[in-house]
CSV table of C-alpha atoms in Angstrom, one decimal:
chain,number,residue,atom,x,y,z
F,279,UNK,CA,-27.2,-18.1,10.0
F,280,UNK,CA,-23.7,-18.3,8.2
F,281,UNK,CA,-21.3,-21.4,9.2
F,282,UNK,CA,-19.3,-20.3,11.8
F,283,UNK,CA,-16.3,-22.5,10.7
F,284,UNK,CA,-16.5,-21.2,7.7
F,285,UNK,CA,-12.8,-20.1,5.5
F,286,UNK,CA,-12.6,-15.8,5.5
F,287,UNK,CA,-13.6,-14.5,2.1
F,288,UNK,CA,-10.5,-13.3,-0.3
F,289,UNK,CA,-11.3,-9.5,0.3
F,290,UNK,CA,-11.3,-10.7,4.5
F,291,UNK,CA,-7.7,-12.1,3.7
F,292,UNK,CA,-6.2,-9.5,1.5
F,293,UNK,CA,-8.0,-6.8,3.5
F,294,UNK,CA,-5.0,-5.9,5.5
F,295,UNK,CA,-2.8,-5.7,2.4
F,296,UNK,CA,-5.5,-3.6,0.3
F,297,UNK,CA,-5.2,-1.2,2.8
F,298,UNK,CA,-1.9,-0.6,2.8
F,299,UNK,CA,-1.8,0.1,-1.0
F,300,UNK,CA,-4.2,2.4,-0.8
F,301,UNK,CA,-2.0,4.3,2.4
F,302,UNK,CA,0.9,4.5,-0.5
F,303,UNK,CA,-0.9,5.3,-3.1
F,304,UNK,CA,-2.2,8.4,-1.3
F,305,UNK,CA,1.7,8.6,-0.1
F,306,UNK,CA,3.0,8.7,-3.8
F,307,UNK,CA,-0.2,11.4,-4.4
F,308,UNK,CA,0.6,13.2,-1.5
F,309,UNK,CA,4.1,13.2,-3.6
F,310,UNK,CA,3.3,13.8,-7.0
F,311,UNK,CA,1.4,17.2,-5.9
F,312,UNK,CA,4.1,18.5,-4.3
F,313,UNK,CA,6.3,18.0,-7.0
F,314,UNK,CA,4.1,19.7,-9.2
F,315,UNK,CA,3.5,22.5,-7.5
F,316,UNK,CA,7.2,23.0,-6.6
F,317,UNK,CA,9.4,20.8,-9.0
F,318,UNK,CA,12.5,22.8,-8.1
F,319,UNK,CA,12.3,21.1,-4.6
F,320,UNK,CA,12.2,17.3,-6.2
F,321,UNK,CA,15.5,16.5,-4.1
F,322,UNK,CA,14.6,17.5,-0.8
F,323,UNK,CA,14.6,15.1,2.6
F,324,UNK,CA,10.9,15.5,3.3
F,325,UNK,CA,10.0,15.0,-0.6
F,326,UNK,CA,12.6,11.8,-0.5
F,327,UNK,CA,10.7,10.6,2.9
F,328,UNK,CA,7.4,10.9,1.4
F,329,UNK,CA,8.5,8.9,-2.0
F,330,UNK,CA,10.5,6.0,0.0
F,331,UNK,CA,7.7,5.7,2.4
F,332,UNK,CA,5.1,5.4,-0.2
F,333,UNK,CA,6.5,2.9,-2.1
F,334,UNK,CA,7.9,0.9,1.1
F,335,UNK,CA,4.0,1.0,2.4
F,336,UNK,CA,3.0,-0.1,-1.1
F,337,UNK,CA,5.8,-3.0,-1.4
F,338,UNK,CA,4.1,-4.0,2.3
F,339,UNK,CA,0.9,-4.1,1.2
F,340,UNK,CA,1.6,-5.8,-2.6
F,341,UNK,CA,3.2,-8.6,-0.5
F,342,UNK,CA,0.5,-9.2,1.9
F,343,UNK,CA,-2.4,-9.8,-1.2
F,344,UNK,CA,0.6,-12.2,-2.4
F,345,UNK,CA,0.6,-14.3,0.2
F,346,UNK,CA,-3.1,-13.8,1.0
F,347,UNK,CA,-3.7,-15.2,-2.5
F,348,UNK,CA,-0.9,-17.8,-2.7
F,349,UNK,CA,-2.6,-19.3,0.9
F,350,UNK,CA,-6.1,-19.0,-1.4
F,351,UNK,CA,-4.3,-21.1,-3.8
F,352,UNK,CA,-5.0,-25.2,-4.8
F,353,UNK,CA,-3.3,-27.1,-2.7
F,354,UNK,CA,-2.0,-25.1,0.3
């Protein structure tokens, strides 16, 4: 039977954050098909909503495997 008081694995801890990236990185897919499939409609609101949202879900998640790691760090 495992230790109950036992630290959380890394992937436990940066779980959250992994998740994120991979909700933006679908985001800027999501994104890069449409403007494939119609570049000539690169500037439009829903286009600029999917690219700032992607990359502001992203930025989330980068920053919570950051901090996951820094608090895996030597002496925290």
């Amino acid at each position: 039977m495992p230790d109950p008081t036992s630290a959380p694995g890394l992937l436990q801890r940066c779980a959250l954050g992994l998740w994120f990236c991979a909700i933006g990185a679908l985001g800027l897919l999501r994104y890069a098909m449409a403007y494939l499939r119609k570049p000539e409609h690169a500037g439009d609101t829903v286009m600029w909503l999917w690219l700032i949202g992607s990359l502001l879900v992203g930025a989330i998640g980068v920053r919570l495997i950051v901090r996951a790691l820094k608090h895996d760090a030597p002496g925290n």
